[in-house]
Coordinates of C-alpha atoms and ligand atoms in Angstrom, one line a residue:
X449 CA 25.6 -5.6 -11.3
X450 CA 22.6 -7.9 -13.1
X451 CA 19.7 -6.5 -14.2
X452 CA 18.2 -8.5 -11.3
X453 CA 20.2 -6.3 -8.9
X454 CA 19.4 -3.2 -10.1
X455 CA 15.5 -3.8 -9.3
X456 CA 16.6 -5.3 -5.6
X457 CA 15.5 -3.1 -2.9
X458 CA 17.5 -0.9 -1.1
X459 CA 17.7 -1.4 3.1
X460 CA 15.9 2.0 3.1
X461 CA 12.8 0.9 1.2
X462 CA 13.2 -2.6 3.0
X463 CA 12.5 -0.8 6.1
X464 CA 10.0 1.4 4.9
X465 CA 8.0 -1.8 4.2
X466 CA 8.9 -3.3 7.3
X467 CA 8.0 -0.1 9.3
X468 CA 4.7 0.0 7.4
X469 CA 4.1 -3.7 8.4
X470 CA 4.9 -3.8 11.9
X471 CA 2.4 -0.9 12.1
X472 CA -0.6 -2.8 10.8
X473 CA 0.4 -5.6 12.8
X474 CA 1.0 -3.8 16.1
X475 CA -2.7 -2.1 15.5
X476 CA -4.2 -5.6 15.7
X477 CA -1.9 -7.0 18.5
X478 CA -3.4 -3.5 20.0
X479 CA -7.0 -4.2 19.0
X480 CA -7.7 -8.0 20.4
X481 CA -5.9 -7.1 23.6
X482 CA -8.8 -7.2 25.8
X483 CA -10.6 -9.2 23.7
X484 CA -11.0 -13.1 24.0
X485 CA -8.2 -14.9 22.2
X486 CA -6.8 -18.7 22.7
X487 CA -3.7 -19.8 24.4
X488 CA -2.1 -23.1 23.7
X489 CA 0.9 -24.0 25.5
X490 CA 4.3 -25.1 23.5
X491 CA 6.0 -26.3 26.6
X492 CA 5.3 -25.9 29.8
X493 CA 5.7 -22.4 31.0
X494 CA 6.3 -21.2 26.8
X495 CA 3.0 -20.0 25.4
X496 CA 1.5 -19.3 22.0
X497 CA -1.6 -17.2 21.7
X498 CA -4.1 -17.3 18.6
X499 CA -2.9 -13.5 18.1
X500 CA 0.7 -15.2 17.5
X501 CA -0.5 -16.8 14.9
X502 CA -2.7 -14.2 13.6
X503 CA 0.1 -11.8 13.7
X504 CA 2.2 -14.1 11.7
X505 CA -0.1 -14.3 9.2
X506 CA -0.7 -10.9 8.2
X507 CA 3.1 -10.5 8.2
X508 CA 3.7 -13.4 5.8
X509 CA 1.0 -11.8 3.7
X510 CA 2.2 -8.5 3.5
X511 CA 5.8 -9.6 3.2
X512 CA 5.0 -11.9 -0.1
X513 CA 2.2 -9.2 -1.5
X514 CA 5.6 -7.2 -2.1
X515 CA 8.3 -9.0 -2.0
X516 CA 7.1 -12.9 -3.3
X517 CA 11.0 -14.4 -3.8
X518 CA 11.7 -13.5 0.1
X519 CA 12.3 -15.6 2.9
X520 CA 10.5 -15.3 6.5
X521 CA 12.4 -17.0 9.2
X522 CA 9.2 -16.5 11.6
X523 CA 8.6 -17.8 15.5
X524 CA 5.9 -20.1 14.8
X525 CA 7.2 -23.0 12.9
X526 CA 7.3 -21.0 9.7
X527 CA 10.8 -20.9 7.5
X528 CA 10.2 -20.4 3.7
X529 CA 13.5 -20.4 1.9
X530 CA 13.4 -17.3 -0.5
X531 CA 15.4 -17.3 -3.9
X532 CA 17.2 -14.0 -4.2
X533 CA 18.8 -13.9 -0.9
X534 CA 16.9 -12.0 1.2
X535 CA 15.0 -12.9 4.3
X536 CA 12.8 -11.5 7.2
X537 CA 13.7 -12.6 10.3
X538 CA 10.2 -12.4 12.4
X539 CA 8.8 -12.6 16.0
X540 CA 5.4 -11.5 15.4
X541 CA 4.6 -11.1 19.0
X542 CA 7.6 -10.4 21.3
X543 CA 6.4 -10.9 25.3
X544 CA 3.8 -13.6 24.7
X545 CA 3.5 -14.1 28.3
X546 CA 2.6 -10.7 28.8
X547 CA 0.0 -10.4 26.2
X548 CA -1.6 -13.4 27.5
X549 CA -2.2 -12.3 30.9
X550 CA -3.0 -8.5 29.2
X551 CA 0.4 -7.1 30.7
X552 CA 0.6 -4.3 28.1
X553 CA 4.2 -4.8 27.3
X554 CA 5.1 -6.3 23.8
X555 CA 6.3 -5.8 20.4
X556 CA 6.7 -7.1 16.7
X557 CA 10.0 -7.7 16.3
X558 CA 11.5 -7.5 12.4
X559 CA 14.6 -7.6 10.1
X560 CA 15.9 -7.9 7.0
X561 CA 18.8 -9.6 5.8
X562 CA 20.8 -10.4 2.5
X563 CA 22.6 -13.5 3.3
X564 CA 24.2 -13.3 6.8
X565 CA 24.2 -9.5 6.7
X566 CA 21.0 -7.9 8.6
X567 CA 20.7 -5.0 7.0
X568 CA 17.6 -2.9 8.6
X569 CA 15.4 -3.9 11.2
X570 CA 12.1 -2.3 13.6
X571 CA 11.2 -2.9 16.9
X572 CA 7.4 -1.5 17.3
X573 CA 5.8 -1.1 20.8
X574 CA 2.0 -0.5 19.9
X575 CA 0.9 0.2 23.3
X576 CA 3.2 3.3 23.5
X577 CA 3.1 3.4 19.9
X578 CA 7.3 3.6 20.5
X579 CA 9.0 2.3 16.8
X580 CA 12.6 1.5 16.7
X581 CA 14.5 1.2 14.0
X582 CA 18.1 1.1 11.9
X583 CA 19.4 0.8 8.8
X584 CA 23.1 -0.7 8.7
X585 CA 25.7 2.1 8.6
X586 CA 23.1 4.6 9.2
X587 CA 22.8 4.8 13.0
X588 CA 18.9 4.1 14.8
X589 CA 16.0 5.8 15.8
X590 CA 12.6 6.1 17.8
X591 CA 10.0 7.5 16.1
X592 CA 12.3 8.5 13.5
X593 CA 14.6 11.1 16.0
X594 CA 18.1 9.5 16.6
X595 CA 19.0 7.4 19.4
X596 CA 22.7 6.6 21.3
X597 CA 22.9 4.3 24.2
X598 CA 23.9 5.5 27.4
X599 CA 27.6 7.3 28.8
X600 CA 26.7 5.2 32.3
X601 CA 30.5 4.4 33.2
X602 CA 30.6 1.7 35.7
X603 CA 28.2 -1.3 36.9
X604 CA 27.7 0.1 40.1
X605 CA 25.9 3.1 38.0
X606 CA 23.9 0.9 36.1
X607 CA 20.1 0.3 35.3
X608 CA 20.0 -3.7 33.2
X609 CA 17.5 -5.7 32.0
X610 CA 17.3 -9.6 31.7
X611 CA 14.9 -12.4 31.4
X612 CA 14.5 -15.9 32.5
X613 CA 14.6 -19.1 30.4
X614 CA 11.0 -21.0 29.7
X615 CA 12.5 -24.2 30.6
X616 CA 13.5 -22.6 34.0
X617 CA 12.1 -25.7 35.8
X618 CA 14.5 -28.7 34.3
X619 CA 18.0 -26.8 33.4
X620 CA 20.4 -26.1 35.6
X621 CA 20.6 -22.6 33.6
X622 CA 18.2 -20.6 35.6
X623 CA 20.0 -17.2 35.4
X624 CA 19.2 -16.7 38.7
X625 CA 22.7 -16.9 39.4
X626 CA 23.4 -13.9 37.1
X627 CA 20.4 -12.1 38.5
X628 CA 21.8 -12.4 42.6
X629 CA 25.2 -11.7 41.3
X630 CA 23.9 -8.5 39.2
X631 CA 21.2 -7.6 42.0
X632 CA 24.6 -7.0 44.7
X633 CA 26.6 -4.5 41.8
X634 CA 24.1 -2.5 40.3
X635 CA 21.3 -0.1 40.7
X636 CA 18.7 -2.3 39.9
X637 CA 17.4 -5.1 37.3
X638 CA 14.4 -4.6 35.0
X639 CA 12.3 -7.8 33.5
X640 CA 10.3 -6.7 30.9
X641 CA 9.4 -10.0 29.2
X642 CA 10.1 -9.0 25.4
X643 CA 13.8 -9.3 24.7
X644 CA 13.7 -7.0 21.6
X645 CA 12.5 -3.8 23.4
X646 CA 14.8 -4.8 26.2
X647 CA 17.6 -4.6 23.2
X648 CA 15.7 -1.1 22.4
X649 CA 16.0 -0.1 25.8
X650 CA 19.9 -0.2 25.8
X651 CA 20.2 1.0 22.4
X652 CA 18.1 4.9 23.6
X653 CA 19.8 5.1 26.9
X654 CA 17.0 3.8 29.6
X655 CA 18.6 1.0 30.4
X656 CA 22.5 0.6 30.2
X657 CA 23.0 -3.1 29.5
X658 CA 21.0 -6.6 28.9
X659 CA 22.1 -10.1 29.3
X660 CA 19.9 -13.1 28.6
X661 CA 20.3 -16.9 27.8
X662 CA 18.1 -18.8 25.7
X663 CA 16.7 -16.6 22.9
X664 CA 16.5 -16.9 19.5
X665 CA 17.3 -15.6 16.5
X666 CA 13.5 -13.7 15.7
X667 CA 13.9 -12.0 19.8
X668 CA 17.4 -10.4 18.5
X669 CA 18.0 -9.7 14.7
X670 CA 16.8 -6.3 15.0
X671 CA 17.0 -5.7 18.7
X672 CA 20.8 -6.2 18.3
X673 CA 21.3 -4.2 15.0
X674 CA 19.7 -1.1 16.7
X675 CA 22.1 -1.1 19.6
X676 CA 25.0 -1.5 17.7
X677 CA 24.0 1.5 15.2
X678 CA 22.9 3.5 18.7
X679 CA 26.5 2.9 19.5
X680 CA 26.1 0.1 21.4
X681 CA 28.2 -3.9 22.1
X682 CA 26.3 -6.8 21.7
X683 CA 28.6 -10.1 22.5
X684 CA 28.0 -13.6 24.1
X685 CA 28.8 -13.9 27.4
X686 CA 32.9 -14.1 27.4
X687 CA 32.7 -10.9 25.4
X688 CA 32.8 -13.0 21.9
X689 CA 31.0 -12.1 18.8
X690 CA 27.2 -12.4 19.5
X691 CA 25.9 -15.7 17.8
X692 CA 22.3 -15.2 16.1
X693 CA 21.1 -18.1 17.4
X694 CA 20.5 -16.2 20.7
X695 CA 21.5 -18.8 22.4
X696 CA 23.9 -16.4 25.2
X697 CA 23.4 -12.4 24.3
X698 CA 25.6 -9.7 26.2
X699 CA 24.3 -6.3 24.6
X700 CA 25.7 -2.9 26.5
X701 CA 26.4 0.6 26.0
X702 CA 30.2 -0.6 25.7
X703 CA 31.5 1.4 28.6
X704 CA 29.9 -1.4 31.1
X705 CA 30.9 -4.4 29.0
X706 CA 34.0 -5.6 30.2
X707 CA 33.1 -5.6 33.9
X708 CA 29.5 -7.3 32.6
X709 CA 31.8 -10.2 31.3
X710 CA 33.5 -10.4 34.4
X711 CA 30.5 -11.0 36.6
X712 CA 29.0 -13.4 34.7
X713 CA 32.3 -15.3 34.8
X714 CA 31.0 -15.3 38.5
X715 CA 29.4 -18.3 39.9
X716 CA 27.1 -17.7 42.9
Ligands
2AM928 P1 8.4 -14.6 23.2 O1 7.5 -13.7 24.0 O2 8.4 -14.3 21.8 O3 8.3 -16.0 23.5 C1 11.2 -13.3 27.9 O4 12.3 -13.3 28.7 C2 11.7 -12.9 26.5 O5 12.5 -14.0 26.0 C3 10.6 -12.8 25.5 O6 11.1 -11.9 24.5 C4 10.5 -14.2 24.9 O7 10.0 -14.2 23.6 C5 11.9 -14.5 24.8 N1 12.2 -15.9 24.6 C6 12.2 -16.6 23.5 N2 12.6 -17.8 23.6 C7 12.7 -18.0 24.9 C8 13.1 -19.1 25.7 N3 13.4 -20.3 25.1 N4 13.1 -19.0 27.0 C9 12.9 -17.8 27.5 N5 12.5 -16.7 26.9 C10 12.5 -16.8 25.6
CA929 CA1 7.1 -14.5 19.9

């Protein structure tokens, strides 16, 4: 070991940081709810509010007050290459939609990674003040008691969760071929509209598996470290090893996953 590695953080006091950040962030997310804030859009149904960028901002801040050789892979347009290879892999707001329209259901989404390797990440509802969390090797938690994902046995048992691409209008990718086919084989279908607590969800239990097309690397990084420390799968769709680019994420309690893989094998 370097000298330089001996003062390199630890995951634990990684997370600590990002724990401590997601809170002041979630407080303002929580505080300009109601308030008057501009939207832009990005593309036609994908929107970006001021408190988007607001969020990112303090994030960045508080990330390079600490930690000034870090990178920050962030949602809006920000990627600052680091120089001891460790970065933060940020979506400030998670559920943009539903913050826009005052839908109280969204989250700060963040993780940190050495290299490829994510080695802690937080999930922080501020609404209902629910914090997720894990530290590689070291299972997850909400609000700091442990979490496992649910002993649901078969599809027909099941409770998922899903979401629908932005660009819904021009691809022939809609997912609502998934959604008819899940809607006929299990108990019901939840859209909450921010991927990472839908990743939560599945990772404590309330929901029992997630599948979702499109996302990207900020919606899952933590999301998908928290289910597998819960004792969770996260794949792409044929069952594969789950790319971080988001761009097809499987994530269940395990037990469901195979026949999961087999319906979206299914065409309508
Ligand atoms: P966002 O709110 O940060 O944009 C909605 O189904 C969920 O998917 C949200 O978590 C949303 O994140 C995320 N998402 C990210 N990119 C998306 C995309 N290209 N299409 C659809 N949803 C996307
Ligand atoms: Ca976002």
């Amino acid at each position: 070991m370097t000298p330089l590695d001996k003062q390199q953080p630890g995951p634990s006091d990684l997370l600590e940081d990002a724990i401590r950040i997601s809170r002041l962030t979630g407080q303002l997310l929580k505080d300009r709810l109601l308030t008057d804030f501009s939207v832009d859009h990005k593309g036609e149904l994908d929107l970006v509010t001021e408190m988007d960028r607001a969020a990112q901002d303090l994030i960045r801040k508080e990330v390079h007050l600490k930690y000034p050789h870090h990178g920050i892979l962030a949602e809006e347009d920000l990627d600052i290459k680091g120089s001891q290879g460790f970065w933060w892999i940020v979506d400030p707001l998670d559920g943009t939609t539903n913050y826009a329209h005052r839908f109280p259901v969204f989250s700060i989404s963040i993780a940190v990674a050495h290299e490829q390797d994510v080695l802690c990440g937080v999930v922080y509802n501020p609404v209902s003040e629910e914090l997720f969390s894990a530290v590689r090797g070291q299972g997850a938690s909400l609000n700091a008691l442990p979490i496992r994902v649910s002993s649901t046995q078969q599809l027909d048992d099941s409770l998922l969760g899903t979401g629908f691409p932005y660009n819904i209008r021009h691809t022939a990718e809609t997912n609502l071929d998934h959604f008819s086919n899940f809607a006929l084989r299990t108990q019901g279908i939840r859209r909450c509209g921010s991927a990472a607590l839908d990743l939560c969800f599945v990772a404590s239990g309330r929901l029992d598996g997630f599948w979702e097309l499109n996302l990207q690397p900020w919606d899952i990084a933590a999301g998908a470290l928290i289910i597998r420390e819960a004792g969770g799968v996260t794949t792409d769709f044929e069952g594969r090893e789950l790319k971080m680019d988001g761009s097809k994420v499987l994530a269940s309690n395990g037990r469901i996953h195979r026949e999961m893989v087999e319906v979206l094998k299914t065409s309508v």
